[in-house]
Amino acid sequence: MEEISIGLLGLGTVGSGVVKIIENHQDKLIHQIGCPVKIKRILVKDLNKERLVHVERTLLTTNPAEILDDPDIDIIIEVMGGIEETKIYLKQALLNRKNIVTANKDLMALHGAELLTIASENSCDLFYEASVAGGIPILRSLVDGLASDRITKMMGIVNGTTNFILTKMTKYGSDYEEVLKEAQSLGYAEADPTADVEGLDAARKMTILSTLGFSMKIDLDDVLVKGITGVTKSDLTYGKQLGYIMKLIGMAHREGEKVEISVQPTLMAETHPLASVQDEFNAVYVYGEAVGETMFYGPGAGSMPTATAVVSDLVGVMKNMRLGVTGKSAVTPQFKKQIKEPSEMFSKYFLRLHVKDEVGVFAEITSIFSEQHISFEKILQLPLKDKGLAEVVLVTHQASLQNYEDSLVKVRDLQAVQSIESSYRVEGSANR
Amino acid sequence: MEEISIGLLGLGTVGSGVVKIIENHQDKLIHQIGCPVKIKRILVKDLNKERLVHVERTLLTTNPAEILDDPDIDIIIEVMGGIEETKIYLKQALLNRKNIVTANKDLMALHGAELLTIASENSCDLFYEASVAGGIPILRSLVDGLASDRITKMMGIVNGTTNFILTKMTKYGSDYEEVLKEAQSLGYAEADPTADVEGLDAARKMTILSTLGFSMKIDLDDVLVKGITGVTKSDLTYGKQLGYIMKLIGMAHREGEKVEISVQPTLMAETHPLASVQDEFNAVYVYGEAVGETMFYGPGAGSMPTATAVVSDLVGVMKNMRLGVTGKSAVTPQFKKQIKEPSEMFSKYFLRLHVKDEVGVFAEITSIFSEQHISFEKILQLPLKDKGLAEVVLVTHQASLQNYEDSLVKVRDLQAVQSIESSYRVEGSANR
């Protein structure tokens, strides 16, 4: 092999970054791989559009077949986005025995398992580091660095928009709607923020992370998802008072074949490293049997971080090509999965209620939880300004989700309980 | 190549971990490399000692030549520790064209540059991920993940013993001596803790990290080192009050060819991710031009984390062997270095003084700093219980070390200044 040829699908900000890095680091790349690498062809929608990087006009094409069916092209880099059409292109490329590097999270969360199987059948690599938390070399670490370890739990802040919003709400005591508007004006949130604030984007990333970390075929439907649109100033304030910081946490936990995966607003003990991940930053906390606890922190997105991750994957694929071991990365799911029942999911919970400020109400509530074997780590009761009501804030000890939810149903039925204001998962123990 | 043969130097806790991982993950290893790997011979001091892992008695030898000069052995894994004798062995191995994986921080900090040059001349790999912060894949990330980026600054908590001590002092308001004893009884600190508490261990790790991260030949002597033995409860308390947490920070900063490397107790803004790294954990914060800010967090030591890192390096070396690119890793220093002068080193500083509680003293002090163009971000002045003295705590804005030290000399000479109690570097801005 005298030279490795690449076909690039897409020449937006990430694609331009990839072109720049490959040009600027040609020497480093040759050192690492043992042969030169060049971009042979680039798929674009518009041949005449102004580009962020200088490329020979002759490299550009609007016809995917000129890349997908070119026998000289060894590796396809996909940075065009989209799902269904893109999937067709990548399938075609794999059937033509081309290795693939993609930054496409939506595609990998939905069709990753299928594409990885096709890749494996055709002895091709399909690498997708850049699809999760662009700037953090987390997938590489899961596969390489922790290759000789067994991962039991992952917790991640994997969406920059929601972390930005929750950070500002926590810091300045602002309302959700107010901060969302600020995030939109700064470009941290999209005009339609649904995929971010409802937790779907994070769920897609957790699907990819847990599939790889646990070596199981995890589907998007396996993830319990709750967004941050219902999080209020009061919840943040009480959380802080008790030593907890609100974060949108993606959590994946395995015990043998049994797994539990969720994305939900979670009160993290302020001493936990994830609690100090601020603004638009991302971080993934990994528990390995041999290594113990590690955390990877960095920018979750951005074109240069993502392009850097794409090129790192490219180097990995090229090494494997030259080793003759493409399609053998240990990413094909090895284990069966079984999603846990609510009676098998254990956690601590934060609960905020409005109750009538009367003698005996508190005893009624705690006795319902006692019957379900749930006890409390922290209790706050404060009179509300008017209405003869009191606000009750509870943090439970470990309890099964089943028992906790059964208790909530009974608590809601109590005559003295005005409303269940909020309920969150709690991670770790605060010092206060 | 039908099989890769390994010679192991040392069979203590890390060595035993390596043997276990290679046995238990043989399938995974074959998948990644494309051929089997076996341990051919193990150097030990005592053939009859009981081992943590079962190995064939015939594999053991007390004669290093049986490993170093065996033409069938491709890779040496060094987990025996020690400096001068070990260096002789590794040189011999490199001259015999054997690749090396080592977990030996002291050796690499002192003789790393020389050994790496010999490795390069003999087209051999010399990998040493496990020598720095065992459980954190930081060197791999510096070389691989960030290969296409330029690193400008690194800050690390790279010594578990001192972080344990400072964490306990901060949390419980305990004295240094008290916590040191606790750390010793728990096995977190050695009977002679000098190398840890005086910052030497951290300085060795920063030497290795900055050599690699900046691609410059950094020597141990280039590192300004100050330990934690002088840190008092008062400093921690005032720090906390102002929004800062005391950490022993290894810092390496480069601007072009000019570098500044230090290990010293530093007040970190409590919002900085490094401020929340607790107990014996380690973390390295990296600033890359393209990627931005990333952080790697994990256990700094421990036999299984270290063994895991050794095996990861082993996989890297074996891949390079099969690619025919050993000895070409971009670890040979490429750039010249120039250590910054004190007039070129900028930082914020925390200063605590005891002064006579008289009119005009404070003005005298501030005017000295003003003459050196140093202004203050925070000022506290409190009467001391007796003696007619007051305690003054100052946090400066950015200042050159030269100007700051010149000011201190003049402040110390003031008739009204009783003593300079403490002085620390400050990183980041606290919110309070």
PDB file of C-alpha atoms in Angstrom, chain B residues 193-346:
ATOM      1  CA  PRO B 193       6.736  10.885  52.946  1.00  0.00           C
ATOM      2  CA  THR B 194       9.365  13.351  51.691  1.00  0.00           C
ATOM      3  CA  ALA B 195       9.160  12.578  47.959  1.00  0.00           C
ATOM      4  CA  ASP B 196       5.390  13.072  48.044  1.00  0.00           C
ATOM      5  CA  VAL B 197       4.896  16.008  50.413  1.00  0.00           C
ATOM      6  CA  GLU B 198       7.882  17.997  49.123  1.00  0.00           C
ATOM      7  CA  GLY B 199       6.476  17.777  45.577  1.00  0.00           C
ATOM      8  CA  LEU B 200       9.286  15.706  44.036  1.00  0.00           C
ATOM      9  CA  ASP B 201       7.027  12.870  42.886  1.00  0.00           C
ATOM     10  CA  ALA B 202       4.691  15.373  41.230  1.00  0.00           C
ATOM     11  CA  ALA B 203       7.680  17.160  39.649  1.00  0.00           C
ATOM     12  CA  ARG B 204       8.837  13.878  38.070  1.00  0.00           C
ATOM     13  CA  LYS B 205       5.408  13.336  36.582  1.00  0.00           C
ATOM     14  CA  MET B 206       5.231  16.915  35.277  1.00  0.00           C
ATOM     15  CA  THR B 207       8.640  16.408  33.664  1.00  0.00           C
ATOM     16  CA  ILE B 208       7.288  13.400  31.777  1.00  0.00           C
ATOM     17  CA  LEU B 209       3.974  15.074  30.886  1.00  0.00           C
ATOM     18  CA  SER B 210       5.506  18.309  29.658  1.00  0.00           C
ATOM     19  CA  THR B 211       8.229  16.559  27.672  1.00  0.00           C
ATOM     20  CA  LEU B 212       5.518  14.682  25.829  1.00  0.00           C
ATOM     21  CA  GLY B 213       2.837  17.366  25.697  1.00  0.00           C
ATOM     22  CA  PHE B 214       5.165  20.104  24.440  1.00  0.00           C
ATOM     23  CA  SER B 215       7.546  17.801  22.558  1.00  0.00           C
ATOM     24  CA  MET B 216      10.525  19.429  24.303  1.00  0.00           C
ATOM     25  CA  LYS B 217      13.295  17.954  26.396  1.00  0.00           C
ATOM     26  CA  ILE B 218      12.174  19.076  29.847  1.00  0.00           C
ATOM     27  CA  ASP B 219      14.495  18.193  32.736  1.00  0.00           C
ATOM     28  CA  LEU B 220      13.567  17.703  36.355  1.00  0.00           C
ATOM     29  CA  ASP B 221      15.704  20.779  37.155  1.00  0.00           C
ATOM     30  CA  ASP B 222      13.455  22.913  34.981  1.00  0.00           C
ATOM     31  CA  VAL B 223      10.588  22.433  37.424  1.00  0.00           C
ATOM     32  CA  LEU B 224      10.096  24.957  40.251  1.00  0.00           C
ATOM     33  CA  VAL B 225       9.092  22.778  43.193  1.00  0.00           C
ATOM     34  CA  LYS B 226       7.394  23.648  46.470  1.00  0.00           C
ATOM     35  CA  GLY B 227       5.739  21.081  48.713  1.00  0.00           C
ATOM     36  CA  ILE B 228       2.773  21.223  51.066  1.00  0.00           C
ATOM     37  CA  THR B 229       4.536  20.961  54.440  1.00  0.00           C
ATOM     38  CA  GLY B 230       4.095  24.682  55.118  1.00  0.00           C
ATOM     39  CA  VAL B 231       0.378  24.814  54.309  1.00  0.00           C
ATOM     40  CA  THR B 232      -1.665  25.788  57.360  1.00  0.00           C
ATOM     41  CA  LYS B 233      -5.312  25.545  58.404  1.00  0.00           C
ATOM     42  CA  SER B 234      -5.543  29.352  58.225  1.00  0.00           C
ATOM     43  CA  ASP B 235      -4.532  29.396  54.574  1.00  0.00           C
ATOM     44  CA  LEU B 236      -7.193  26.829  53.714  1.00  0.00           C
ATOM     45  CA  THR B 237      -9.852  28.658  55.700  1.00  0.00           C
ATOM     46  CA  TYR B 238      -9.146  32.047  54.153  1.00  0.00           C
ATOM     47  CA  GLY B 239      -8.911  30.408  50.733  1.00  0.00           C
ATOM     48  CA  LYS B 240     -12.334  28.815  51.141  1.00  0.00           C
ATOM     49  CA  GLN B 241     -13.813  32.081  52.391  1.00  0.00           C
ATOM     50  CA  LEU B 242     -12.612  33.779  49.201  1.00  0.00           C
ATOM     51  CA  GLY B 243     -13.867  30.913  46.994  1.00  0.00           C
ATOM     52  CA  TYR B 244     -10.615  28.979  46.509  1.00  0.00           C
ATOM     53  CA  ILE B 245      -9.556  25.408  47.320  1.00  0.00           C
ATOM     54  CA  MET B 246      -5.921  24.533  48.057  1.00  0.00           C
ATOM     55  CA  LYS B 247      -4.391  21.889  45.751  1.00  0.00           C
ATOM     56  CA  LEU B 248      -0.864  20.808  44.941  1.00  0.00           C
ATOM     57  CA  ILE B 249      -0.855  21.745  41.264  1.00  0.00           C
ATOM     58  CA  GLY B 250       1.688  20.739  38.666  1.00  0.00           C
ATOM     59  CA  MET B 251       1.564  23.410  35.994  1.00  0.00           C
ATOM     60  CA  ALA B 252       3.251  23.513  32.600  1.00  0.00           C
ATOM     61  CA  HIS B 253       2.662  26.466  30.325  1.00  0.00           C
ATOM     62  CA  ARG B 254       4.167  27.218  26.951  1.00  0.00           C
ATOM     63  CA  GLU B 255       4.173  30.276  24.746  1.00  0.00           C
ATOM     64  CA  GLY B 256       6.195  29.479  21.634  1.00  0.00           C
ATOM     65  CA  GLU B 257       9.547  28.132  22.824  1.00  0.00           C
ATOM     66  CA  LYS B 258       9.191  29.724  26.249  1.00  0.00           C
ATOM     67  CA  VAL B 259       8.011  27.431  28.992  1.00  0.00           C
ATOM     68  CA  GLU B 260       7.243  27.607  32.675  1.00  0.00           C
ATOM     69  CA  ILE B 261       6.882  24.487  34.769  1.00  0.00           C
ATOM     70  CA  SER B 262       6.137  24.303  38.464  1.00  0.00           C
ATOM     71  CA  VAL B 263       4.725  22.176  41.236  1.00  0.00           C
ATOM     72  CA  GLN B 264       3.355  24.217  44.122  1.00  0.00           C
ATOM     73  CA  PRO B 265       0.415  24.550  46.500  1.00  0.00           C
ATOM     74  CA  THR B 266      -2.091  26.606  44.537  1.00  0.00           C
ATOM     75  CA  LEU B 267      -5.421  28.130  45.420  1.00  0.00           C
ATOM     76  CA  MET B 268      -7.803  26.948  42.684  1.00  0.00           C
ATOM     77  CA  ALA B 269     -11.100  28.755  42.053  1.00  0.00           C
ATOM     78  CA  GLU B 270     -13.716  26.402  43.519  1.00  0.00           C
ATOM     79  CA  THR B 271     -15.593  26.394  40.214  1.00  0.00           C
ATOM     80  CA  HIS B 272     -12.602  24.908  38.375  1.00  0.00           C
ATOM     81  CA  PRO B 273     -12.976  21.161  37.727  1.00  0.00           C
ATOM     82  CA  LEU B 274      -9.599  20.494  39.387  1.00  0.00           C
ATOM     83  CA  ALA B 275     -10.909  21.993  42.645  1.00  0.00           C
ATOM     84  CA  SER B 276     -13.354  19.108  43.013  1.00  0.00           C
ATOM     85  CA  VAL B 277     -10.760  16.346  42.606  1.00  0.00           C
ATOM     86  CA  GLN B 278     -10.775  14.792  46.061  1.00  0.00           C
ATOM     87  CA  ASP B 279      -8.945  12.302  48.249  1.00  0.00           C
ATOM     88  CA  GLU B 280      -6.294  10.205  46.492  1.00  0.00           C
ATOM     89  CA  PHE B 281      -7.634  10.854  42.994  1.00  0.00           C
ATOM     90  CA  ASN B 282      -5.544  12.418  40.243  1.00  0.00           C
ATOM     91  CA  ALA B 283      -6.534  14.579  37.288  1.00  0.00           C
ATOM     92  CA  VAL B 284      -4.807  16.361  34.455  1.00  0.00           C
ATOM     93  CA  TYR B 285      -6.344  19.404  32.789  1.00  0.00           C
ATOM     94  CA  VAL B 286      -5.138  20.003  29.249  1.00  0.00           C
ATOM     95  CA  TYR B 287      -5.538  23.078  27.049  1.00  0.00           C
ATOM     96  CA  GLY B 288      -5.315  22.300  23.336  1.00  0.00           C
ATOM     97  CA  GLU B 289      -5.520  24.926  20.601  1.00  0.00           C
ATOM     98  CA  ALA B 290      -8.096  22.997  18.562  1.00  0.00           C
ATOM     99  CA  VAL B 291      -9.853  20.929  21.184  1.00  0.00           C
ATOM    100  CA  GLY B 292      -9.995  23.546  23.933  1.00  0.00           C
ATOM    101  CA  GLU B 293     -10.095  22.370  27.540  1.00  0.00           C
ATOM    102  CA  THR B 294     -10.181  18.693  28.416  1.00  0.00           C
ATOM    103  CA  MET B 295      -9.634  16.899  31.691  1.00  0.00           C
ATOM    104  CA  PHE B 296      -8.667  13.329  32.499  1.00  0.00           C
ATOM    105  CA  TYR B 297      -9.543  12.080  35.959  1.00  0.00           C
ATOM    106  CA  GLY B 298      -8.924   8.786  37.720  1.00  0.00           C
ATOM    107  CA  PRO B 299      -6.981   6.810  40.274  1.00  0.00           C
ATOM    108  CA  GLY B 300      -3.365   7.958  40.261  1.00  0.00           C
ATOM    109  CA  ALA B 301      -1.934   4.681  41.364  1.00  0.00           C
ATOM    110  CA  GLY B 302      -2.890   1.175  42.413  1.00  0.00           C
ATOM    111  CA  SER B 303      -1.688  -2.089  41.003  1.00  0.00           C
ATOM    112  CA  MET B 304      -4.658  -2.972  38.765  1.00  0.00           C
ATOM    113  CA  PRO B 305      -5.041   0.503  37.228  1.00  0.00           C
ATOM    114  CA  THR B 306      -1.300   0.516  36.560  1.00  0.00           C
ATOM    115  CA  ALA B 307      -1.349  -3.014  35.109  1.00  0.00           C
ATOM    116  CA  THR B 308      -4.256  -2.003  32.871  1.00  0.00           C
ATOM    117  CA  ALA B 309      -2.222   0.937  31.579  1.00  0.00           C
ATOM    118  CA  VAL B 310       0.788  -1.321  30.972  1.00  0.00           C
ATOM    119  CA  VAL B 311      -1.308  -3.717  28.869  1.00  0.00           C
ATOM    120  CA  SER B 312      -2.774  -0.813  26.890  1.00  0.00           C
ATOM    121  CA  ASP B 313       0.768   0.291  26.059  1.00  0.00           C
ATOM    122  CA  LEU B 314       1.661  -3.296  25.192  1.00  0.00           C
ATOM    123  CA  VAL B 315      -1.188  -3.371  22.665  1.00  0.00           C
ATOM    124  CA  GLY B 316       0.116  -0.117  21.172  1.00  0.00           C
ATOM    125  CA  VAL B 317       3.628  -1.499  20.810  1.00  0.00           C
ATOM    126  CA  MET B 318       2.398  -4.764  19.274  1.00  0.00           C
ATOM    127  CA  LYS B 319       0.300  -2.866  16.733  1.00  0.00           C
ATOM    128  CA  ASN B 320       3.340  -0.780  15.785  1.00  0.00           C
ATOM    129  CA  MET B 321       5.503  -3.916  15.489  1.00  0.00           C
ATOM    130  CA  ARG B 322       3.051  -5.463  13.073  1.00  0.00           C
ATOM    131  CA  LEU B 323       2.834  -2.159  11.159  1.00  0.00           C
ATOM    132  CA  GLY B 324       6.588  -1.940  10.959  1.00  0.00           C
ATOM    133  CA  VAL B 325       6.544   1.531  12.491  1.00  0.00           C
ATOM    134  CA  THR B 326       8.172   0.978  15.889  1.00  0.00           C
ATOM    135  CA  GLY B 327      10.522   3.726  17.031  1.00  0.00           C
ATOM    136  CA  LYS B 328       8.554   6.301  15.081  1.00  0.00           C
ATOM    137  CA  SER B 329       6.087   7.478  17.689  1.00  0.00           C
ATOM    138  CA  ALA B 330       6.220  11.253  17.759  1.00  0.00           C
ATOM    139  CA  VAL B 331       7.707  11.260  21.251  1.00  0.00           C
ATOM    140  CA  THR B 332      11.230  12.404  20.423  1.00  0.00           C
ATOM    141  CA  PRO B 333      11.362  16.085  21.410  1.00  0.00           C
ATOM    142  CA  GLN B 334      10.915  18.256  18.323  1.00  0.00           C
ATOM    143  CA  PHE B 335      11.193  21.734  19.776  1.00  0.00           C
ATOM    144  CA  LYS B 336      13.854  23.689  21.599  1.00  0.00           C
ATOM    145  CA  LYS B 337      12.872  24.954  25.019  1.00  0.00           C
ATOM    146  CA  GLN B 338      13.632  28.148  26.827  1.00  0.00           C
ATOM    147  CA  ILE B 339      12.669  28.432  30.473  1.00  0.00           C
ATOM    148  CA  LYS B 340      10.876  31.698  31.238  1.00  0.00           C
ATOM    149  CA  GLU B 341      12.419  34.364  33.416  1.00  0.00           C
ATOM    150  CA  PRO B 342      10.489  35.443  36.542  1.00  0.00           C
ATOM    151  CA  SER B 343       9.636  38.662  34.701  1.00  0.00           C
ATOM    152  CA  GLU B 344       7.844  36.566  32.067  1.00  0.00           C
ATOM    153  CA  MET B 345       5.831  34.376  34.441  1.00  0.00           C
ATOM    154  CA  PHE B 346       2.389  35.784  35.193  1.00  0.00           C
TER     155      PHE B 346
END
